[in-house]
Short mmCIF file of C-alpha atoms in Angstrom, two decimals:
data_model
loop_
_atom_site.label_atom_id
_atom_site.label_comp_id
_atom_site.label_asym_id
_atom_site.label_seq_id
_atom_site.Cartn_x
_atom_site.Cartn_y
_atom_site.Cartn_z
CA MET A 1 55.12 81.72 84.93
CA ALA A 2 51.81 81.95 82.58
CA LEU A 3 48.75 80.37 83.15
CA LEU A 4 48.64 77.06 81.14
CA GLY A 5 45.79 76.70 78.35
CA ALA A 6 44.73 73.80 77.77
CA GLY A 7 47.26 71.43 76.50
CA ALA A 8 49.69 72.96 78.23
CA VAL A 9 52.75 71.80 79.43
CA PRO A 10 54.12 72.62 82.89
CA ALA A 11 57.75 74.01 82.54
CA ALA A 12 60.76 72.78 83.76
CA ALA A 13 61.02 73.45 87.66
CA ASP A 14 63.61 74.41 89.88
CA GLY A 15 61.32 74.42 93.41
CA VAL A 16 59.08 77.06 94.67
CA ALA A 17 60.33 78.32 98.09
CA ASP A 18 58.11 77.01 100.80
CA SER A 19 56.88 80.03 103.00
CA SER A 20 54.06 81.72 105.39
CA ALA A 21 52.42 83.39 106.79
CA THR A 22 50.33 84.94 109.29
CA LEU A 23 46.74 86.23 107.97
CA PRO A 24 44.33 88.64 110.47
CA ILE A 25 42.34 85.95 110.23
CA SER A 26 40.84 84.14 114.15
CA SER A 27 39.76 81.21 112.22
CA ALA A 28 39.02 79.25 109.09
CA SER A 29 36.51 77.11 107.29
CA ASP A 30 37.06 76.45 103.80
CA ILE A 31 39.63 77.19 101.51
CA VAL A 32 39.56 77.60 97.13
CA VAL A 33 42.72 78.13 95.18
CA ASP A 34 41.24 80.73 91.97
CA ASP A 35 44.18 79.99 88.82
CA VAL A 36 43.10 82.37 86.60
CA HIS A 37 43.67 85.73 89.27
CA GLN A 38 46.94 83.98 91.44
CA HIS A 39 44.77 84.67 94.48
CA VAL A 40 43.68 82.03 97.04
CA PHE A 41 40.44 82.63 98.99
CA ILE A 42 39.93 81.79 102.90
CA SER A 43 36.49 81.87 104.39
CA SER A 44 36.16 82.97 108.18
CA PRO A 45 33.21 82.58 110.07
CA ALA A 46 34.52 84.69 113.35
CA ASP A 47 35.50 87.29 111.32
CA ASN A 48 32.38 87.55 109.04
CA SER A 49 34.65 87.90 105.96
CA VAL A 50 37.25 85.82 103.06
CA LEU A 51 40.52 86.87 103.72
CA VAL A 52 41.76 86.93 99.80
CA THR A 53 45.18 85.94 99.47
CA ASP A 54 47.98 86.18 96.65
CA PHE A 55 49.85 82.71 95.86
CA SER A 56 52.68 83.58 98.94
CA GLY A 57 50.30 84.59 101.81
CA SER A 58 50.82 88.12 101.30
CA VAL A 59 46.71 89.50 101.77
CA VAL A 60 45.51 91.63 98.21
CA GLY A 61 42.71 91.94 99.76
CA GLU A 62 39.27 91.53 101.97
CA ILE A 63 35.55 90.60 101.27
CA ASP A 64 33.69 91.35 104.20
CA SER A 65 29.93 91.17 105.72
CA GLU A 66 29.78 88.47 105.20
CA PRO A 67 28.23 87.00 108.07
CA GLY A 68 29.07 83.15 109.56
CA ALA A 69 30.88 82.47 106.11
CA GLN A 70 31.38 79.48 105.69
CA GLY A 71 32.15 77.35 101.92
CA LEU A 72 33.68 78.78 98.82
CA ALA A 73 33.72 77.46 95.68
CA LEU A 74 34.53 79.25 92.55
CA ASN A 75 32.56 78.67 89.29
CA ASP A 76 33.92 77.44 86.55
CA ASP A 77 36.57 79.74 84.78
CA SER A 78 36.92 80.93 87.82
CA ALA A 79 34.60 84.63 87.45
CA PHE A 80 32.32 84.18 90.35
CA LEU A 81 32.85 82.55 94.34
CA TYR A 82 30.46 81.68 96.06
CA VAL A 83 30.18 82.00 99.85
CA ALA A 84 27.90 79.73 102.09
CA LEU A 85 26.59 82.23 104.69
CA PRO A 86 24.26 80.51 107.49
CA ASP A 87 24.51 83.34 109.41
CA ALA A 88 22.18 84.96 106.45
CA HIS A 89 20.31 82.20 105.41
CA ALA A 90 21.91 82.76 102.18
CA ILE A 91 24.36 82.45 99.49
CA SER A 92 26.35 85.21 98.55
CA MET A 93 28.09 85.77 94.51
CA VAL A 94 31.41 87.19 94.42
CA ASN A 95 33.61 89.44 91.03
CA THR A 96 36.69 87.09 91.83
CA SER A 97 38.30 90.96 89.39
CA THR A 98 36.54 93.06 91.31
CA LEU A 99 36.37 91.11 94.58
CA GLN A 100 32.95 92.68 95.48
CA GLU A 101 30.19 91.11 96.05
CA LEU A 102 27.36 91.38 93.24
CA ASN A 103 24.67 89.05 94.72
CA ARG A 104 23.52 87.77 97.68
CA ILE A 105 20.85 84.73 96.77
CA PRO A 106 18.70 84.06 100.05
CA THR A 107 18.22 80.46 100.68
CA GLY A 108 15.24 80.84 102.89
CA VAL A 109 13.98 81.46 106.99
CA ASP A 110 14.95 78.34 107.38
CA VAL A 111 17.55 77.61 105.61
CA GLN A 112 21.55 77.32 106.66
CA PRO A 113 24.09 76.67 103.80
CA ARG A 114 26.88 75.18 104.62
CA HIS A 115 28.87 73.67 101.59
CA LEU A 116 29.46 74.15 98.79
CA ALA A 117 29.23 72.65 95.06
CA ALA A 118 29.68 74.64 91.64
CA VAL A 119 28.53 72.85 87.84
CA GLY A 120 28.16 74.52 86.02
CA ASP A 121 25.45 78.00 86.30
CA LYS A 122 24.11 75.88 89.55
CA VAL A 123 26.07 75.82 93.52
CA TRP A 124 25.11 72.81 94.98
CA PHE A 125 24.69 72.91 98.79
CA GLY A 126 24.92 71.82 101.94
CA TYR A 127 22.05 73.18 103.54
CA ASP A 128 20.45 72.26 107.84
CA SER A 129 16.80 73.26 108.45
CA SER A 130 14.93 71.72 110.99
CA GLN A 131 17.68 70.44 112.99
CA GLU A 132 18.57 67.75 109.71
CA GLY A 133 20.80 68.56 106.58
CA LYS A 134 19.29 68.35 103.29
CA LEU A 135 20.85 69.38 99.59
CA GLY A 136 19.30 72.32 96.99
CA PHE A 137 20.89 74.32 94.33
CA PHE A 138 21.15 77.63 93.22
CA ASP A 139 20.61 78.43 89.28
CA ARG A 140 22.65 81.23 88.36
CA SER A 141 20.94 80.37 84.86
CA ALA A 142 16.92 81.13 86.37
CA TRP A 143 18.20 83.02 89.52
CA ASN A 144 16.29 80.61 91.41
CA VAL A 145 16.90 77.74 94.41
CA ALA A 146 15.64 75.02 94.24
CA LEU A 147 15.75 72.58 97.59
CA ASP A 148 14.80 69.17 99.15
CA GLN A 149 11.38 70.26 99.98
CA ASP A 150 9.57 66.52 101.00
CA GLY A 151 13.45 65.30 102.72
CA SER A 152 14.11 62.54 100.06
CA HIS A 153 17.50 63.88 99.88
CA HIS A 154 18.59 64.50 103.82
CA PHE A 155 20.90 63.89 106.20
CA ALA A 156 21.73 64.16 110.28
CA SER A 157 23.64 67.23 109.28
CA ALA A 158 24.46 69.57 106.38
CA PRO A 159 26.40 67.51 103.95
CA VAL A 160 29.89 67.34 102.99
CA LEU A 161 30.02 68.47 99.27
CA THR A 162 32.30 67.88 96.14
CA THR A 163 32.65 67.55 92.29
CA SER A 164 34.52 67.37 90.05
CA SER A 165 34.79 67.58 86.42
CA THR A 166 36.54 64.23 85.39
CA ALA A 167 32.98 62.78 86.61
CA PRO A 168 30.64 64.44 85.02
CA GLY A 169 26.97 64.43 86.62
CA ALA A 170 28.04 63.28 90.09
CA LEU A 171 27.82 65.27 92.84
CA VAL A 172 29.09 63.29 96.66
CA ALA A 173 27.40 64.24 99.47
CA GLY A 174 28.35 62.83 103.60
CA SER A 175 28.31 63.66 107.25
CA THR A 176 28.04 61.95 111.13
CA TRP A 177 25.56 61.83 113.28
CA LEU A 178 25.82 59.94 116.36
CA GLY A 179 27.99 57.76 115.44
CA THR A 180 27.66 56.97 111.87
CA THR A 181 28.73 58.20 108.96
CA GLU A 182 25.99 58.28 105.60
CA ILE A 183 27.96 59.56 101.52
CA GLN A 184 25.60 58.89 99.05
CA VAL A 185 26.58 59.81 95.39
CA TYR A 186 23.52 61.87 92.71
CA ASP A 187 23.68 61.84 89.64
CA ILE A 188 22.51 65.45 88.99
CA SER A 189 22.41 65.48 85.41
CA SER A 190 19.10 64.35 86.47
CA ASN A 191 15.92 67.08 87.64
CA PRO A 192 15.44 65.47 90.59
CA PRO A 193 18.55 64.84 91.52
CA ALA A 194 19.53 60.47 91.19
CA PRO A 195 20.52 58.31 93.98
CA THR A 196 22.94 55.91 92.59
CA ALA A 197 25.61 54.95 95.39
CA TYR A 198 25.09 54.66 99.16
CA THR A 199 26.82 53.48 101.96
CA ALA A 200 26.80 54.25 105.92
CA PHE A 201 29.70 53.22 108.03
CA PRO A 202 30.03 53.29 111.85
CA SER A 203 32.67 56.67 113.23
CA ASP A 204 35.18 55.52 115.47
CA ALA A 205 35.34 56.37 118.68
CA GLY A 206 36.21 59.97 119.03
CA SER A 207 35.80 60.75 115.80
CA SER A 208 35.08 64.72 114.94
CA GLY A 209 32.58 63.84 112.42
CA LEU A 210 33.42 63.41 108.19
CA GLN A 211 35.91 66.24 107.43
CA ASP A 212 36.82 66.11 103.60
CA MET A 213 35.75 64.26 99.98
CA ALA A 214 37.78 64.62 96.94
CA ILE A 215 37.56 62.87 93.86
CA THR A 216 40.55 61.14 92.26
CA GLN A 217 41.48 62.55 88.79
CA ASP A 218 40.78 59.89 86.76
CA GLY A 219 37.00 60.55 88.61
CA THR A 220 36.91 56.56 89.70
CA ARG A 221 36.66 57.48 93.18
CA VAL A 222 36.38 59.44 96.22
CA VAL A 223 38.59 59.93 98.75
CA THR A 224 37.09 60.29 102.75
CA ALA A 225 38.70 62.73 105.61
CA GLY A 226 37.59 62.38 108.44
CA GLY A 227 34.17 60.01 110.07
CA SER A 228 35.88 55.25 110.68
CA ALA A 229 38.33 55.75 108.85
CA SER A 230 42.41 55.63 110.93
CA ASP A 231 43.36 56.32 107.23
CA GLU A 232 41.63 58.85 104.48
CA GLN A 233 39.45 55.88 102.82
CA ALA A 234 38.95 55.57 99.00
CA PHE A 235 35.31 54.95 97.66
CA ARG A 236 34.27 53.68 93.98
CA MET A 237 31.93 56.18 92.63
CA SER A 238 29.98 53.38 91.24
CA ASP A 239 28.67 52.11 94.76
CA LEU A 240 31.02 53.25 96.86
CA SER A 241 32.66 49.67 97.72
CA ALA A 242 35.58 50.16 100.35
CA ASP A 243 38.76 50.93 97.19
CA GLY A 244 42.22 51.80 100.01
CA ASN A 245 42.24 53.84 102.10
CA TYR A 246 45.81 55.93 102.67
CA ARG A 247 48.19 55.55 105.07
CA THR A 248 47.47 59.33 106.98
CA GLY A 249 46.59 57.64 110.49
CA PRO A 250 44.55 59.01 113.03
CA GLY A 251 42.53 62.58 113.24
CA ALA A 252 42.47 62.51 109.00
CA ASN A 253 40.93 66.21 108.84
CA ALA A 254 41.12 67.80 104.44
CA VAL A 255 42.69 65.52 101.50
CA ALA A 256 42.54 67.34 98.47
CA VAL A 257 44.34 66.12 95.41
CA ALA A 258 46.23 67.82 92.43
CA MET A 259 45.31 67.98 88.31
CA ASP A 260 47.91 65.57 88.26
CA SER A 261 46.36 63.44 90.32
CA ARG A 262 48.32 63.43 93.37
CA ILE A 263 46.46 63.00 96.88
CA ALA A 264 47.53 65.67 99.68
CA ALA A 265 46.67 64.16 103.02
CA GLY A 266 46.49 65.57 105.87
CA VAL A 267 45.13 64.84 109.62
CA LEU A 268 44.80 66.68 113.51
CA GLY A 269 47.28 64.04 115.66
CA GLN A 270 47.45 64.45 119.55
CA ASP A 271 52.21 64.33 118.65
CA SER A 272 52.28 65.76 115.08
CA HIS A 273 49.84 67.86 112.90
CA ASP A 274 51.15 66.81 109.13
CA VAL A 275 50.03 67.25 105.78
CA SER A 276 50.62 64.00 103.80
CA VAL A 277 52.03 63.25 99.17
CA PHE A 278 50.65 60.82 97.94
CA GLN A 279 50.49 58.85 94.78
CA PRO A 280 47.63 57.36 93.64
CA ASP A 281 47.37 54.04 94.17
CA ASP A 282 50.34 53.60 96.50
CA SER A 283 48.94 54.23 100.31
CA THR A 284 52.14 54.79 101.20
CA ALA A 285 53.18 58.45 101.28
CA LEU A 286 55.56 60.33 99.05
CA GLN A 287 56.83 62.13 101.39
CA SER A 288 54.82 64.18 104.49
CA TYR A 289 55.60 67.35 105.98
CA ASP A 290 55.55 68.70 110.13
CA LEU A 291 53.12 71.78 110.03
CA THR A 292 53.94 72.38 113.52
CA ASP A 293 50.46 73.65 114.69
CA GLU A 294 46.65 72.06 114.02
CA LEU A 295 45.84 71.38 110.43
CA LEU A 296 42.50 72.81 110.05
CA PRO A 297 39.29 71.21 108.74
CA ALA A 298 39.54 70.96 104.71
CA GLY A 299 42.72 73.22 105.41
CA LEU A 300 44.03 71.75 102.18
CA ALA A 301 43.96 73.02 98.00
CA TRP A 302 46.55 72.64 95.22
CA THR A 303 46.82 75.08 92.56
CA HIS A 304 46.75 73.92 88.98
CA LEU A 305 50.11 73.34 87.55
CA ALA A 306 50.42 71.90 91.83
CA ASP A 307 54.01 73.37 92.00
CA ARG A 308 52.30 74.92 95.35
CA LEU A 309 49.96 73.51 98.20
CA PHE A 310 48.36 75.40 101.09
CA ALA A 311 47.50 74.86 104.64
CA LEU A 312 45.34 76.14 106.44
CA THR A 313 47.40 75.76 110.51
CA GLN A 314 46.44 77.05 113.54
CA PRO A 315 47.77 76.92 117.75
CA GLN A 316 46.01 74.37 119.60
CA GLY A 317 43.96 76.28 121.40
CA GLY A 318 42.99 79.13 118.70
CA GLY A 319 45.20 82.49 117.32
CA PRO A 320 46.13 83.73 114.05
CA VAL A 321 45.35 80.99 110.99
CA THR A 322 48.63 81.24 108.97
CA LEU A 323 48.09 80.51 105.69
CA ARG A 324 51.38 77.75 104.65
CA VAL A 325 52.64 76.82 101.40
CA ILE A 326 54.11 74.23 100.43
CA GLY A 327 56.59 74.30 97.29
CA SER A 328 56.82 71.72 94.64
CA PRO A 329 56.01 69.11 96.98
CA ALA A 330 57.10 65.96 96.87
CA ARG A 331 58.00 65.16 93.26
CA VAL A 332 58.29 61.87 91.51
CA SER A 333 61.16 60.01 90.04
CA THR A 334 60.94 59.30 86.21
CA THR A 335 63.51 57.23 85.00
CA LEU A 336 64.56 57.45 80.91
CA SER A 337 66.58 55.11 78.17
CA LEU A 338 68.14 56.11 75.43
CA GLN A 339 68.94 52.59 72.36
CA ALA A 340 70.91 53.32 68.89
CA PRO A 341 72.58 51.06 66.36
CA ALA A 342 75.48 50.16 68.29
CA THR A 343 77.34 50.93 64.48
CA ALA A 344 77.25 54.05 61.85
CA HIS A 345 77.86 55.33 58.87
CA ARG A 346 78.40 59.01 58.28
CA GLY A 347 75.73 60.58 56.20
CA LYS A 348 73.66 58.22 56.69
CA PRO A 349 70.02 58.19 58.69
CA LEU A 350 69.65 56.34 62.34
CA THR A 351 66.75 56.37 64.21
CA LEU A 352 67.05 56.68 67.84
CA THR A 353 64.02 54.89 70.47
CA GLY A 354 63.65 56.24 74.20
CA LEU A 355 61.33 55.74 77.15
CA ILE A 356 60.76 57.87 79.55
CA THR A 357 58.60 56.66 82.56
CA SER A 358 57.07 57.88 85.76
CA GLY A 359 55.04 56.88 89.18
CA ILE A 360 52.78 59.68 87.52
CA PRO A 361 51.89 58.99 83.97
CA LEU A 362 53.11 62.13 81.32
CA SER A 363 49.95 62.93 79.36
CA ASP A 364 50.93 64.14 75.07
CA GLY A 365 52.25 67.00 74.41
CA TYR A 366 55.88 66.42 76.37
CA THR A 367 59.27 66.71 74.78
CA VAL A 368 63.36 65.39 75.96
CA THR A 369 66.14 67.53 74.37
CA VAL A 370 68.47 65.08 71.81
CA THR A 371 72.47 66.01 71.61
CA ARG A 372 75.01 64.73 69.36
CA THR A 373 78.68 65.11 70.84
CA ASP A 374 81.47 63.80 68.26
CA SER A 375 84.57 65.60 66.97
CA ALA A 376 83.07 68.12 65.04
CA SER A 377 80.63 69.52 68.03
CA PRO A 378 82.88 68.48 70.93
CA GLY A 379 81.22 70.37 73.13
CA GLY A 380 76.81 68.83 72.04
CA VAL A 381 74.28 70.32 69.88
CA THR A 382 70.38 70.11 70.27
CA VAL A 383 69.39 67.30 67.89
CA GLY A 384 65.68 67.10 67.73
CA THR A 385 64.17 67.52 71.03
CA PRO A 386 61.12 64.36 69.88
CA SER A 387 57.20 64.88 71.56
CA VAL A 388 56.43 62.04 74.28
CA ALA A 389 54.20 59.33 73.36
CA SER A 390 51.57 59.16 75.78
CA ASP A 391 53.02 55.16 76.44
CA GLY A 392 56.14 57.46 77.72
CA SER A 393 57.94 56.70 74.48
CA PHE A 394 60.08 59.37 71.86
CA THR A 395 61.94 58.40 68.25
CA LEU A 396 64.11 60.86 66.35
CA THR A 397 65.86 60.60 63.15
CA ASP A 398 70.05 61.84 63.08
CA THR A 399 72.50 61.88 60.70
CA PRO A 400 75.87 61.53 61.70
CA PRO A 401 77.70 64.42 59.89
CA VAL A 402 81.30 62.95 61.20
CA ALA A 403 82.97 59.78 61.73
CA GLY A 404 84.37 58.55 65.14
CA THR A 405 82.96 58.12 68.32
CA VAL A 406 79.87 59.86 69.10
CA VAL A 407 77.36 60.35 71.98
CA TYR A 408 73.51 60.58 72.24
CA THR A 409 72.66 62.42 74.95
CA VAL A 410 68.40 62.76 75.79
CA THR A 411 67.36 65.17 78.69
CA TYR A 412 63.83 65.59 80.46
CA PRO A 413 64.46 68.73 82.34
CA GLY A 414 61.84 67.79 85.34
CA ASP A 415 58.26 70.22 85.74
CA TYR A 416 56.58 70.38 89.14
CA THR A 417 55.24 66.91 88.90
CA ARG A 418 58.19 65.03 88.43
CA VAL A 419 62.41 64.97 89.02
CA GLY A 420 64.08 65.45 85.64
CA ALA A 421 66.54 62.66 84.38
CA GLU A 422 69.66 62.17 82.25
CA ALA A 423 70.33 59.09 79.21
CA THR A 424 73.07 58.19 76.79
CA ALA A 425 73.80 56.50 73.64
CA THR A 426 76.73 55.39 72.26
CA VAL A 427 77.41 54.71 68.39
CA GLN A 428 81.05 53.21 66.47
CA VAL A 429 80.42 56.01 63.42
CA ARG A 430 82.03 55.01 59.69
#
């Protein structure tokens, strides 16, 4: 399987098999996926390390001596992994090719970084300091650390952070304390970062607080896991007004957004420990999965192809951490139609038109395959692979070589996101 470049299209997929691997760590705080090297990084505060696996869950390395390793972030080209080290009051910078620590950036004796978000040369971090949470950043281009010294960006505890390339210049931070969840959006293209939207709401009784956040693929909403929500809630990035929810039930503790826009939402429930996959504008799950053990907070991550969804679980009360690999999760249905003239003349061109629709729209670059079956080619012959426009439409011109009944068949093989489909049209050729 080749890595995707810009504008590339996933090949047809028969499905990636599910798998499960027991990991040699006793805790897990964060998970990120490196598609360039096909590695999964998992931080373990109790083991003071970052475990590295391949996409099947097999251990390929370990970055040790990382005190209290917690939040993780990859830079834009996956060349560097950043690790929040609250017990060392520092951020570790790791070479993702060699899996060796390159540098350790001190953040200050009273600063405990816990959550990270990498944007360009800057690594933003939510940190604890003097019994409150604040926002800071490390600038790799200048090798300096900037902290919120005046307390203008304070939270009750180290804020959870999220960014997305689809919402450039925006950073979302949030935390929960004493029954109230706060979320703040910042414009980080300005210096200092400027608050642009804020909301606060009471937490449910027994809620463990805000656990995870992710920005939707269209860049317009942020989805939260934890806090006051019995389901996972969505808020508009522009003003943080409520904008829908995803029906997971109580105990929401993890959320991850795929490049194709599907949303994975996880819960820690009393009776089941499930992960559900949603289309972005549908509150009802496409499919749900029973993970057997408890899903860990912020324990979900997608591959770039969205052919795998990783979930971190652990038995109730403790024990080894398990990496569950959900292969080809919740592919959406596809509808394909083909139109052709009822009659045509041998040796004269005719035009075929069609439309492919899916719960998740196709981007530019997809193709379908059209075959013609007639008396000259009873087994069928390919007559074209037209490109599909952004609205799902496609067109093909063909010249039937013989008279009689001609059947055209259009096929979309499917991919890691969508199920394949087929349609036919019959033409009487004179």
